[in-house]
PDB file of C-alpha atoms and ligand atoms in Angstrom:
ATOM      1  CA  UNK A   1      26.709  48.128 -34.465  1.00 41.00           C
ATOM      2  CA  UNK A   2      29.800  45.948 -34.390  1.00 41.00           C
ATOM      3  CA  UNK A   3      29.381  43.096 -31.976  1.00 43.00           C
ATOM      4  CA  UNK A   4      32.698  41.393 -32.516  1.00 42.00           C
ATOM      5  CA  UNK A   5      34.855  44.478 -32.936  1.00 41.00           C
ATOM      6  CA  UNK A   6      38.052  45.040 -31.005  1.00 44.00           C
ATOM      7  CA  UNK A   7      37.592  46.861 -27.728  1.00 45.00           C
ATOM      8  CA  UNK A   8      39.961  49.753 -27.112  1.00 50.00           C
ATOM      9  CA  UNK A   9      38.552  51.029 -23.842  1.00 56.00           C
ATOM     10  CA  UNK A  10      37.351  47.871 -22.180  1.00 58.00           C
ATOM     11  CA  UNK A  11      33.725  49.012 -22.445  1.00 59.00           C
ATOM     12  CA  UNK A  12      32.755  47.229 -25.658  1.00 60.00           C
ATOM     13  CA  UNK A  13      31.215  43.803 -25.523  1.00 55.00           C
ATOM     14  CA  UNK A  14      33.467  41.487 -27.542  1.00 54.00           C
ATOM     15  CA  UNK A  15      31.796  38.089 -27.218  1.00 57.00           C
ATOM     16  CA  UNK A  16      30.885  36.036 -30.272  1.00 57.00           C
ATOM     17  CA  UNK A  17      27.217  35.481 -31.149  1.00 56.00           C
ATOM     18  CA  UNK A  18      26.211  32.198 -29.649  1.00 55.00           C
ATOM     19  CA  UNK A  19      25.008  29.344 -31.873  1.00 68.00           C
ATOM     20  CA  UNK A  20      23.628  27.310 -29.014  1.00 85.00           C
ATOM     21  CA  UNK A  21      20.059  28.643 -29.237  1.00 94.00           C
ATOM     22  CA  UNK A  22      17.222  27.733 -31.629  1.00 94.00           C
ATOM     23  CA  UNK A  23      18.351  29.289 -34.948  1.00 93.00           C
ATOM     24  CA  UNK A  24      14.824  29.562 -36.362  1.00 95.00           C
ATOM     25  CA  UNK A  25      13.145  31.283 -33.425  1.00 97.00           C
ATOM     26  CA  UNK A  26      13.707  34.971 -34.241  1.00 97.00           C
ATOM     27  CA  UNK A  27      12.551  34.628 -37.829  1.00 97.00           C
ATOM     28  CA  UNK A  28       9.369  32.914 -36.624  1.00 98.00           C
ATOM     29  CA  UNK A  29       8.589  35.875 -34.372  1.00 98.00           C
ATOM     30  CA  UNK A  30       9.250  38.370 -37.180  1.00 98.00           C
ATOM     31  CA  UNK A  31       7.162  36.325 -39.612  1.00 98.00           C
ATOM     32  CA  UNK A  32       4.171  36.480 -37.262  1.00 98.00           C
ATOM     33  CA  UNK A  33       3.634  40.052 -38.514  1.00 98.00           C
ATOM     34  CA  UNK A  34       0.320  40.203 -40.357  1.00 98.00           C
ATOM     35  CA  UNK A  35      -0.463  41.534 -43.866  1.00 97.00           C
ATOM     36  CA  UNK A  36      -2.151  44.703 -42.565  1.00 98.00           C
ATOM     37  CA  UNK A  37       0.960  45.992 -40.769  1.00 98.00           C
ATOM     38  CA  UNK A  38       2.213  49.127 -42.548  1.00 98.00           C
ATOM     39  CA  UNK A  39       5.571  48.799 -44.356  1.00 98.00           C
ATOM     40  CA  UNK A  40       7.222  51.160 -41.842  1.00 97.00           C
ATOM     41  CA  UNK A  41       5.906  49.189 -38.845  1.00 98.00           C
ATOM     42  CA  UNK A  42       6.914  45.909 -40.478  1.00 98.00           C
ATOM     43  CA  UNK A  43      10.424  47.189 -41.023  1.00 98.00           C
ATOM     44  CA  UNK A  44      11.037  49.070 -37.778  1.00 98.00           C
ATOM     45  CA  UNK A  45       9.501  46.546 -35.378  1.00 98.00           C
ATOM     46  CA  UNK A  46      10.884  43.591 -37.325  1.00 98.00           C
ATOM     47  CA  UNK A  47      14.347  45.084 -37.073  1.00 98.00           C
ATOM     48  CA  UNK A  48      13.858  45.837 -33.368  1.00 98.00           C
ATOM     49  CA  UNK A  49      12.901  42.190 -32.746  1.00 98.00           C
ATOM     50  CA  UNK A  50      16.017  41.037 -34.584  1.00 98.00           C
ATOM     51  CA  UNK A  51      18.349  43.351 -32.650  1.00 98.00           C
ATOM     52  CA  UNK A  52      16.779  42.650 -29.253  1.00 98.00           C
ATOM     53  CA  UNK A  53      16.945  38.892 -29.810  1.00 98.00           C
ATOM     54  CA  UNK A  54      20.561  39.081 -31.013  1.00 97.00           C
ATOM     55  CA  UNK A  55      21.425  41.198 -27.993  1.00 97.00           C
ATOM     56  CA  UNK A  56      19.790  38.714 -25.606  1.00 97.00           C
ATOM     57  CA  UNK A  57      21.566  35.742 -27.222  1.00 97.00           C
ATOM     58  CA  UNK A  58      24.961  37.431 -27.439  1.00 96.00           C
ATOM     59  CA  UNK A  59      24.875  38.459 -23.798  1.00 97.00           C
ATOM     60  CA  UNK A  60      23.093  35.330 -22.626  1.00 97.00           C
ATOM     61  CA  UNK A  61      20.537  37.441 -20.796  1.00 97.00           C
ATOM     62  CA  UNK A  62      18.930  35.475 -17.969  1.00 98.00           C
ATOM     63  CA  UNK A  63      15.324  35.691 -16.803  1.00 98.00           C
ATOM     64  CA  UNK A  64      16.402  37.658 -13.712  1.00 98.00           C
ATOM     65  CA  UNK A  65      18.381  40.181 -15.757  1.00 98.00           C
ATOM     66  CA  UNK A  66      15.545  40.651 -18.211  1.00 98.00           C
ATOM     67  CA  UNK A  67      13.072  41.158 -15.337  1.00 98.00           C
ATOM     68  CA  UNK A  68      15.390  43.825 -13.834  1.00 96.00           C
ATOM     69  CA  UNK A  69      15.135  45.624 -17.182  1.00 96.00           C
ATOM     70  CA  UNK A  70      11.358  45.298 -17.209  1.00 97.00           C
ATOM     71  CA  UNK A  71      11.283  46.800 -13.699  1.00 96.00           C
ATOM     72  CA  UNK A  72      13.266  49.815 -14.915  1.00 95.00           C
ATOM     73  CA  UNK A  73      10.772  50.386 -17.722  1.00 96.00           C
ATOM     74  CA  UNK A  74       7.792  50.020 -15.384  1.00 98.00           C
ATOM     75  CA  UNK A  75       9.274  52.313 -12.746  1.00 97.00           C
ATOM     76  CA  UNK A  76       9.974  54.910 -15.414  1.00 97.00           C
ATOM     77  CA  UNK A  77       6.336  54.746 -16.491  1.00 97.00           C
ATOM     78  CA  UNK A  78       4.999  54.948 -12.958  1.00 97.00           C
ATOM     79  CA  UNK A  79       7.139  58.013 -12.216  1.00 96.00           C
ATOM     80  CA  UNK A  80       6.071  59.879 -15.323  1.00 95.00           C
ATOM     81  CA  UNK A  81       3.383  62.526 -15.428  1.00 92.00           C
ATOM     82  CA  UNK A  82       2.891  65.882 -17.138  1.00 86.00           C
ATOM     83  CA  UNK A  83       5.802  67.302 -15.122  1.00 86.00           C
ATOM     84  CA  UNK A  84       8.199  64.433 -15.456  1.00 91.00           C
ATOM     85  CA  UNK A  85       9.106  62.201 -18.399  1.00 94.00           C
ATOM     86  CA  UNK A  86      11.322  59.485 -16.966  1.00 96.00           C
ATOM     87  CA  UNK A  87      11.179  57.247 -20.046  1.00 96.00           C
ATOM     88  CA  UNK A  88      12.651  60.079 -22.077  1.00 96.00           C
ATOM     89  CA  UNK A  89      15.309  60.671 -19.420  1.00 96.00           C
ATOM     90  CA  UNK A  90      16.342  56.999 -19.537  1.00 97.00           C
ATOM     91  CA  UNK A  91      16.688  57.317 -23.320  1.00 97.00           C
ATOM     92  CA  UNK A  92      18.682  60.520 -22.815  1.00 97.00           C
ATOM     93  CA  UNK A  93      21.333  58.960 -20.582  1.00 98.00           C
ATOM     94  CA  UNK A  94      21.672  56.169 -23.168  1.00 98.00           C
ATOM     95  CA  UNK A  95      22.263  58.767 -25.901  1.00 98.00           C
ATOM     96  CA  UNK A  96      19.152  57.767 -27.839  1.00 98.00           C
ATOM     97  CA  UNK A  97      17.448  61.184 -27.982  1.00 96.00           C
ATOM     98  CA  UNK A  98      20.684  62.761 -29.250  1.00 96.00           C
ATOM     99  CA  UNK A  99      21.077  60.026 -31.855  1.00 96.00           C
ATOM    100  CA  UNK A 100      17.548  60.412 -33.251  1.00 95.00           C
ATOM    101  CA  UNK A 101      18.060  64.188 -33.220  1.00 92.00           C
ATOM    102  CA  UNK A 102      21.152  63.709 -35.387  1.00 91.00           C
ATOM    103  CA  UNK A 103      19.292  61.355 -37.738  1.00 90.00           C
ATOM    104  CA  UNK A 104      16.262  63.650 -38.055  1.00 86.00           C
ATOM    105  CA  UNK A 105      18.461  66.682 -38.682  1.00 79.00           C
ATOM    106  CA  UNK A 106      20.564  64.909 -41.330  1.00 75.00           C
ATOM    107  CA  UNK A 107      17.384  63.798 -43.105  1.00 72.00           C
ATOM    108  CA  UNK A 108      15.852  67.246 -42.893  1.00 65.00           C
ATOM    109  CA  UNK A 109      18.468  69.099 -44.872  1.00 60.00           C
ATOM    110  CA  UNK A 110      21.355  68.132 -47.083  1.00 60.00           C
ATOM    111  CA  UNK A 111      22.400  71.715 -47.760  1.00 57.00           C
ATOM    112  CA  UNK A 112      26.076  72.598 -47.412  1.00 54.00           C
ATOM    113  CA  UNK A 113      25.510  75.939 -45.745  1.00 61.00           C
ATOM    114  CA  UNK A 114      23.543  74.649 -42.812  1.00 78.00           C
ATOM    115  CA  UNK A 115      20.726  76.198 -40.820  1.00 86.00           C
ATOM    116  CA  UNK A 116      21.287  76.431 -37.060  1.00 89.00           C
ATOM    117  CA  UNK A 117      22.156  73.049 -35.580  1.00 90.00           C
ATOM    118  CA  UNK A 118      19.488  71.236 -33.587  1.00 92.00           C
ATOM    119  CA  UNK A 119      19.724  69.683 -30.131  1.00 94.00           C
ATOM    120  CA  UNK A 120      17.381  67.498 -28.133  1.00 96.00           C
ATOM    121  CA  UNK A 121      14.138  68.789 -26.636  1.00 96.00           C
ATOM    122  CA  UNK A 122      14.616  67.133 -23.260  1.00 95.00           C
ATOM    123  CA  UNK A 123      11.835  66.341 -20.803  1.00 94.00           C
ATOM    124  CA  UNK A 124      11.129  69.844 -19.460  1.00 95.00           C
ATOM    125  CA  UNK A 125       9.523  71.711 -22.331  1.00 96.00           C
ATOM    126  CA  UNK A 126       6.083  73.220 -21.579  1.00 95.00           C
ATOM    127  CA  UNK A 127       3.642  74.309 -24.249  1.00 95.00           C
ATOM    128  CA  UNK A 128       2.015  77.724 -24.116  1.00 96.00           C
ATOM    129  CA  UNK A 129       4.706  79.706 -22.341  1.00 98.00           C
ATOM    130  CA  UNK A 130       3.591  83.344 -21.925  1.00 98.00           C
ATOM    131  CA  UNK A 131       4.035  85.633 -24.909  1.00 98.00           C
ATOM    132  CA  UNK A 132       6.291  88.472 -23.851  1.00 98.00           C
ATOM    133  CA  UNK A 133       7.299  91.766 -25.443  1.00 98.00           C
ATOM    134  CA  UNK A 134      10.749  92.182 -26.956  1.00 98.00           C
ATOM    135  CA  UNK A 135      13.189  93.383 -24.320  1.00 98.00           C
ATOM    136  CA  UNK A 136      11.236  91.815 -21.438  1.00 98.00           C
ATOM    137  CA  UNK A 137      12.734  89.526 -18.854  1.00 98.00           C
ATOM    138  CA  UNK A 138      11.879  85.888 -18.228  1.00 98.00           C
ATOM    139  CA  UNK A 139      13.386  86.050 -14.713  1.00 98.00           C
ATOM    140  CA  UNK A 140      11.023  86.470 -11.760  1.00 98.00           C
ATOM    141  CA  UNK A 141      11.819  86.353  -8.045  1.00 95.00           C
ATOM    142  CA  UNK A 142      15.422  85.203  -8.414  1.00 95.00           C
ATOM    143  CA  UNK A 143      18.232  87.308  -6.979  1.00 91.00           C
ATOM    144  CA  UNK A 144      21.092  84.794  -6.771  1.00 92.00           C
ATOM    145  CA  UNK A 145      21.771  84.455 -10.506  1.00 91.00           C
ATOM    146  CA  UNK A 146      23.852  86.311 -13.098  1.00 96.00           C
ATOM    147  CA  UNK A 147      21.527  88.350 -15.301  1.00 98.00           C
ATOM    148  CA  UNK A 148      22.166  88.342 -19.023  1.00 98.00           C
ATOM    149  CA  UNK A 149      20.791  90.060 -22.095  1.00 98.00           C
ATOM    150  CA  UNK A 150      20.441  87.677 -24.998  1.00 98.00           C
ATOM    151  CA  UNK A 151      19.929  89.163 -28.444  1.00 98.00           C
ATOM    152  CA  UNK A 152      20.340  88.438 -32.123  1.00 98.00           C
ATOM    153  CA  UNK A 153      18.532  87.952 -35.375  1.00 98.00           C
ATOM    154  CA  UNK A 154      16.523  85.188 -37.023  1.00 98.00           C
ATOM    155  CA  UNK A 155      17.341  84.852 -40.704  1.00 97.00           C
ATOM    156  CA  UNK A 156      16.639  82.639 -43.713  1.00 95.00           C
ATOM    157  CA  UNK A 157      19.782  80.513 -43.975  1.00 91.00           C
ATOM    158  CA  UNK A 158      19.762  80.611 -47.778  1.00 89.00           C
ATOM    159  CA  UNK A 159      19.001  84.236 -48.496  1.00 93.00           C
ATOM    160  CA  UNK A 160      20.262  85.758 -45.237  1.00 94.00           C
ATOM    161  CA  UNK A 161      17.077  87.834 -45.081  1.00 97.00           C
ATOM    162  CA  UNK A 162      15.494  88.599 -41.704  1.00 98.00           C
ATOM    163  CA  UNK A 163      12.426  86.554 -40.820  1.00 98.00           C
ATOM    164  CA  UNK A 164       9.406  88.451 -39.568  1.00 98.00           C
ATOM    165  CA  UNK A 165       6.978  86.656 -37.268  1.00 98.00           C
ATOM    166  CA  UNK A 166       9.539  84.116 -36.048  1.00 98.00           C
ATOM    167  CA  UNK A 167       8.657  82.878 -32.572  1.00 98.00           C
ATOM    168  CA  UNK A 168      11.479  82.136 -30.177  1.00 98.00           C
ATOM    169  CA  UNK A 169      10.260  79.877 -27.374  1.00 98.00           C
ATOM    170  CA  UNK A 170      12.878  79.796 -24.606  1.00 98.00           C
ATOM    171  CA  UNK A 171      13.317  77.946 -21.300  1.00 98.00           C
ATOM    172  CA  UNK A 172      16.102  77.321 -18.776  1.00 98.00           C
ATOM    173  CA  UNK A 173      16.668  76.409 -15.120  1.00 97.00           C
ATOM    174  CA  UNK A 174      17.009  78.540 -12.020  1.00 97.00           C
ATOM    175  CA  UNK A 175      20.397  78.731 -10.234  1.00 97.00           C
ATOM    176  CA  UNK A 176      19.200  75.903  -7.958  1.00 96.00           C
ATOM    177  CA  UNK A 177      19.200  73.629 -11.019  1.00 95.00           C
ATOM    178  CA  UNK A 178      15.423  73.297 -11.223  1.00 96.00           C
ATOM    179  CA  UNK A 179      12.964  74.083 -13.988  1.00 96.00           C
ATOM    180  CA  UNK A 180       9.926  75.920 -12.614  1.00 97.00           C
ATOM    181  CA  UNK A 181       7.625  72.888 -12.803  1.00 94.00           C
ATOM    182  CA  UNK A 182      10.060  70.971 -10.600  1.00 93.00           C
ATOM    183  CA  UNK A 183      10.206  73.751  -8.020  1.00 95.00           C
ATOM    184  CA  UNK A 184       7.215  74.847  -5.900  1.00 96.00           C
ATOM    185  CA  UNK A 185       9.084  78.067  -4.956  1.00 96.00           C
ATOM    186  CA  UNK A 186       9.156  79.449  -8.501  1.00 97.00           C
ATOM    187  CA  UNK A 187       6.215  81.224 -10.098  1.00 97.00           C
ATOM    188  CA  UNK A 188       4.355  79.376 -12.847  1.00 97.00           C
ATOM    189  CA  UNK A 189       6.201  79.663 -16.199  1.00 98.00           C
ATOM    190  CA  UNK A 190       9.224  81.342 -14.603  1.00 98.00           C
ATOM    191  CA  UNK A 191      12.288  81.372 -16.877  1.00 98.00           C
ATOM    192  CA  UNK A 192      10.129  80.671 -19.918  1.00 98.00           C
ATOM    193  CA  UNK A 193       8.705  82.886 -22.604  1.00 98.00           C
ATOM    194  CA  UNK A 194       7.803  83.324 -26.248  1.00 98.00           C
ATOM    195  CA  UNK A 195       9.086  86.294 -28.268  1.00 98.00           C
ATOM    196  CA  UNK A 196       7.964  87.176 -31.768  1.00 98.00           C
ATOM    197  CA  UNK A 197      10.199  89.045 -34.207  1.00 98.00           C
ATOM    198  CA  UNK A 198       9.187  92.114 -36.179  1.00 97.00           C
ATOM    199  CA  UNK A 199      10.231  92.927 -39.775  1.00 98.00           C
ATOM    200  CA  UNK A 200      13.933  93.187 -38.827  1.00 98.00           C
ATOM    201  CA  UNK A 201      13.978  89.585 -37.510  1.00 98.00           C
ATOM    202  CA  UNK A 202      15.667  90.789 -34.338  1.00 98.00           C
ATOM    203  CA  UNK A 203      15.033  89.639 -30.809  1.00 98.00           C
ATOM    204  CA  UNK A 204      16.291  90.502 -27.332  1.00 98.00           C
ATOM    205  CA  UNK A 205      15.295  89.519 -23.816  1.00 98.00           C
ATOM    206  CA  UNK A 206      16.738  89.242 -20.326  1.00 98.00           C
ATOM    207  CA  UNK A 207      17.451  85.826 -18.848  1.00 98.00           C
ATOM    208  CA  UNK A 208      20.064  84.343 -16.541  1.00 98.00           C
ATOM    209  CA  UNK A 209      23.493  83.132 -17.460  1.00 98.00           C
ATOM    210  CA  UNK A 210      22.599  79.497 -16.785  1.00 97.00           C
ATOM    211  CA  UNK A 211      24.385  77.086 -14.469  1.00 95.00           C
ATOM    212  CA  UNK A 212      25.225  73.401 -14.746  1.00 95.00           C
ATOM    213  CA  UNK A 213      23.011  71.022 -12.801  1.00 94.00           C
ATOM    214  CA  UNK A 214      22.283  67.339 -12.346  1.00 96.00           C
ATOM    215  CA  UNK A 215      19.428  65.735 -14.249  1.00 95.00           C
ATOM    216  CA  UNK A 216      16.915  64.187 -11.822  1.00 93.00           C
ATOM    217  CA  UNK A 217      18.610  61.032 -10.519  1.00 94.00           C
ATOM    218  CA  UNK A 218      16.037  59.773  -8.018  1.00 95.00           C
ATOM    219  CA  UNK A 219      14.558  57.307 -10.531  1.00 96.00           C
ATOM    220  CA  UNK A 220      15.626  54.701 -13.088  1.00 97.00           C
ATOM    221  CA  UNK A 221      17.742  57.168 -15.101  1.00 97.00           C
ATOM    222  CA  UNK A 222      19.744  57.891 -11.939  1.00 97.00           C
ATOM    223  CA  UNK A 223      19.975  54.204 -11.158  1.00 96.00           C
ATOM    224  CA  UNK A 224      21.400  53.547 -14.619  1.00 96.00           C
ATOM    225  CA  UNK A 225      23.948  56.354 -14.225  1.00 98.00           C
ATOM    226  CA  UNK A 226      25.009  54.863 -10.909  1.00 97.00           C
ATOM    227  CA  UNK A 227      25.347  51.350 -12.351  1.00 96.00           C
ATOM    228  CA  UNK A 228      27.411  52.785 -15.219  1.00 97.00           C
ATOM    229  CA  UNK A 229      29.625  54.809 -12.851  1.00 98.00           C
ATOM    230  CA  UNK A 230      28.596  58.097 -14.475  1.00 98.00           C
ATOM    231  CA  UNK A 231      27.762  61.576 -13.180  1.00 98.00           C
ATOM    232  CA  UNK A 232      24.327  63.172 -13.775  1.00 98.00           C
ATOM    233  CA  UNK A 233      25.447  66.711 -14.746  1.00 98.00           C
ATOM    234  CA  UNK A 234      24.492  68.704 -17.802  1.00 98.00           C
ATOM    235  CA  UNK A 235      26.539  71.737 -18.855  1.00 98.00           C
ATOM    236  CA  UNK A 236      24.760  75.089 -18.452  1.00 98.00           C
ATOM    237  CA  UNK A 237      22.323  75.465 -21.332  1.00 98.00           C
ATOM    238  CA  UNK A 238      19.307  77.387 -22.615  1.00 98.00           C
ATOM    239  CA  UNK A 239      16.623  75.647 -24.664  1.00 98.00           C
ATOM    240  CA  UNK A 240      14.864  77.068 -27.725  1.00 98.00           C
ATOM    241  CA  UNK A 241      12.231  76.173 -30.233  1.00 98.00           C
ATOM    242  CA  UNK A 242      12.331  78.494 -33.244  1.00 98.00           C
ATOM    243  CA  UNK A 243       9.379  78.571 -35.579  1.00 97.00           C
ATOM    244  CA  UNK A 244       8.154  80.867 -38.322  1.00 97.00           C
ATOM    245  CA  UNK A 245       5.465  80.693 -40.987  1.00 96.00           C
ATOM    246  CA  UNK A 246       6.830  78.783 -44.005  1.00 95.00           C
ATOM    247  CA  UNK A 247       9.928  77.587 -42.147  1.00 94.00           C
ATOM    248  CA  UNK A 248      10.873  74.273 -40.636  1.00 91.00           C
ATOM    249  CA  UNK A 249      10.853  74.634 -36.831  1.00 93.00           C
ATOM    250  CA  UNK A 250      14.058  73.805 -35.004  1.00 94.00           C
ATOM    251  CA  UNK A 251      14.539  72.526 -31.490  1.00 95.00           C
ATOM    252  CA  UNK A 252      17.906  73.470 -30.081  1.00 96.00           C
ATOM    253  CA  UNK A 253      20.005  74.478 -27.067  1.00 97.00           C
ATOM    254  CA  UNK A 254      23.001  76.737 -26.521  1.00 97.00           C
ATOM    255  CA  UNK A 255      25.818  75.837 -24.145  1.00 98.00           C
ATOM    256  CA  UNK A 256      28.187  77.985 -22.087  1.00 98.00           C
ATOM    257  CA  UNK A 257      31.759  77.357 -23.250  1.00 97.00           C
ATOM    258  CA  UNK A 258      33.163  78.009 -19.789  1.00 96.00           C
ATOM    259  CA  UNK A 259      31.104  75.294 -18.152  1.00 97.00           C
ATOM    260  CA  UNK A 260      33.020  72.504 -16.461  1.00 96.00           C
ATOM    261  CA  UNK A 261      30.807  69.849 -18.104  1.00 98.00           C
ATOM    262  CA  UNK A 262      30.960  71.241 -21.645  1.00 98.00           C
ATOM    263  CA  UNK A 263      32.835  68.168 -22.921  1.00 97.00           C
ATOM    264  CA  UNK A 264      31.034  65.769 -20.629  1.00 96.00           C
ATOM    265  CA  UNK A 265      27.248  66.190 -20.952  1.00 98.00           C
ATOM    266  CA  UNK A 266      25.336  63.367 -19.239  1.00 98.00           C
ATOM    267  CA  UNK A 267      22.858  63.303 -22.154  1.00 98.00           C
ATOM    268  CA  UNK A 268      25.360  63.880 -25.029  1.00 97.00           C
ATOM    269  CA  UNK A 269      23.631  66.919 -26.574  1.00 97.00           C
ATOM    270  CA  UNK A 270      26.509  69.400 -27.078  1.00 96.00           C
ATOM    271  CA  UNK A 271      27.469  70.354 -30.636  1.00 94.00           C
ATOM    272  CA  UNK A 272      30.276  72.759 -31.568  1.00 92.00           C
ATOM    273  CA  UNK A 273      27.966  75.236 -33.343  1.00 90.00           C
ATOM    274  CA  UNK A 274      25.914  75.596 -30.187  1.00 95.00           C
ATOM    275  CA  UNK A 275      28.730  76.543 -27.820  1.00 96.00           C
ATOM    276  CA  UNK A 276      28.582  80.244 -26.923  1.00 97.00           C
ATOM    277  CA  UNK A 277      30.514  82.878 -24.984  1.00 97.00           C
ATOM    278  CA  UNK A 278      28.721  85.114 -22.511  1.00 98.00           C
ATOM    279  CA  UNK A 279      30.617  88.408 -22.311  1.00 98.00           C
ATOM    280  CA  UNK A 280      30.511  91.126 -19.637  1.00 98.00           C
ATOM    281  CA  UNK A 281      27.926  93.830 -20.368  1.00 97.00           C
ATOM    282  CA  UNK A 282      28.689  97.413 -19.460  1.00 96.00           C
ATOM    283  CA  UNK A 283      26.361 100.231 -18.458  1.00 96.00           C
ATOM    284  CA  UNK A 284      23.225  98.112 -18.028  1.00 97.00           C
ATOM    285  CA  UNK A 285      21.918  97.887 -14.458  1.00 96.00           C
ATOM    286  CA  UNK A 286      19.743  94.953 -15.553  1.00 97.00           C
ATOM    287  CA  UNK A 287      22.492  92.599 -16.744  1.00 97.00           C
ATOM    288  CA  UNK A 288      26.125  91.763 -16.035  1.00 97.00           C
ATOM    289  CA  UNK A 289      26.487  89.566 -19.121  1.00 98.00           C
ATOM    290  CA  UNK A 290      25.363  89.586 -22.706  1.00 98.00           C
ATOM    291  CA  UNK A 291      25.146  87.015 -25.426  1.00 98.00           C
ATOM    292  CA  UNK A 292      24.566  87.492 -29.119  1.00 98.00           C
ATOM    293  CA  UNK A 293      23.281  84.495 -31.033  1.00 97.00           C
ATOM    294  CA  UNK A 294      21.729  84.438 -34.488  1.00 96.00           C
ATOM    295  CA  UNK A 295      19.398  81.688 -35.648  1.00 96.00           C
ATOM    296  CA  UNK A 296      19.215  80.499 -39.268  1.00 95.00           C
ATOM    297  CA  UNK A 297      16.085  78.689 -40.400  1.00 94.00           C
ATOM    298  CA  UNK A 298      15.412  76.666 -43.554  1.00 91.00           C
ATOM    299  CA  UNK A 299      12.211  77.351 -45.450  1.00 89.00           C
ATOM    300  CA  UNK A 300      10.055  74.319 -46.237  1.00 84.00           C
ATOM    301  CA  UNK A 301      11.190  74.645 -49.850  1.00 77.00           C
ATOM    302  CA  UNK A 302      14.815  74.211 -48.803  1.00 72.00           C
ATOM    303  CA  UNK A 303      14.214  71.479 -46.250  1.00 67.00           C
ATOM    304  CA  UNK A 304      13.899  67.857 -47.266  1.00 59.00           C
ATOM    305  CA  UNK A 305      11.411  66.550 -44.764  1.00 51.00           C
ATOM    306  CA  UNK A 306      12.164  63.404 -42.869  1.00 41.00           C
ATOM    307  CA  UNK A 307       9.805  60.742 -44.162  1.00 37.00           C
ATOM    308  CA  UNK A 308       8.235  58.517 -41.565  1.00 31.00           C
TER     309      UNK A 308
HETATM  310  C1  MBD B 401      17.521  68.541 -19.072  1.00 97.37           C
HETATM  311  O1  MBD B 401      17.472  69.802 -18.589  1.00 97.37           O
HETATM  312  C2  MBD B 401      17.643  68.412 -20.399  1.00 97.37           C
HETATM  313  O2  MBD B 401      17.708  69.522 -21.118  1.00 97.37           O
HETATM  314  C3  MBD B 401      17.715  67.140 -20.974  1.00 97.37           C
HETATM  315  C4  MBD B 401      17.891  67.010 -22.435  1.00 97.37           C
HETATM  316  C5  MBD B 401      17.645  66.020 -20.189  1.00 97.37           C
HETATM  317  C6  MBD B 401      17.515  66.168 -18.843  1.00 97.37           C
HETATM  318  C7  MBD B 401      17.451  67.410 -18.261  1.00 97.37           C
HETATM  319 FE1   FE B 402      17.498  71.278 -20.007  1.00 97.37          FE
END
């Protein structure tokens, strides 16, 4: 990251690194690392120490400012439980989950003809969503949303062949902007489900055309957004994890092109390939909209695994 670069928008820190502090201190801290630390730990934590120290010196962080940061971290921890991951949300508003998603994805495949793009998991995934039959709905007890049929095919991105036994794990929010675990009025595992493809690789299920909503802003993530003069909204999206035997799983989301926040996601997750168009559906009493979306997976042979 450039620390002395020219600022075009007034938001970039342009101060010069200060020379007034002990020039040997940071190296002493890094050198305290012992011989049994793994090479990856030595490198990653050593580098983190260097960057954090440089950041503190360059911005002349005071004890009070540092303690305010520690409070944010502690509050995030205290608020977190199996239904809420505030530490992740703080990272999300700072763009960190989207950045590591980009890095992981770039490392995972260098092919030209890419598999489906990934997007961040976010804090609201739940394991073990109910397995449902193809053509079922994931919508229960909601009558104020737009129903949609989503359908498509899961294929091998190299060969184009359909993938049998691919599991599509899907989740999205209710029209009130809440995932079911945030909302006592929704049934358990509402708006979630797992669908497994047959030999043709095809899938279809009923869901809602999703709506934009604010990420939870009653904690440190919200406080940060407020301090930064930012809004908490995410564009309407549906989350997926695609997995299949022999294939590298992908975590992704699709986004509604017509959403007001499509170019202004509070957690920076939108990618062009993932923007979709819901179209009116005719002659189906169960849905006013439909959406076709095909997923392309890379087999383990074609994927270069990220090495950590
Ligand atoms: C969400 O619904 C979400 O998907 C992410 C990534 C962050 C906060 C709320
Ligand atoms: Fe989400």
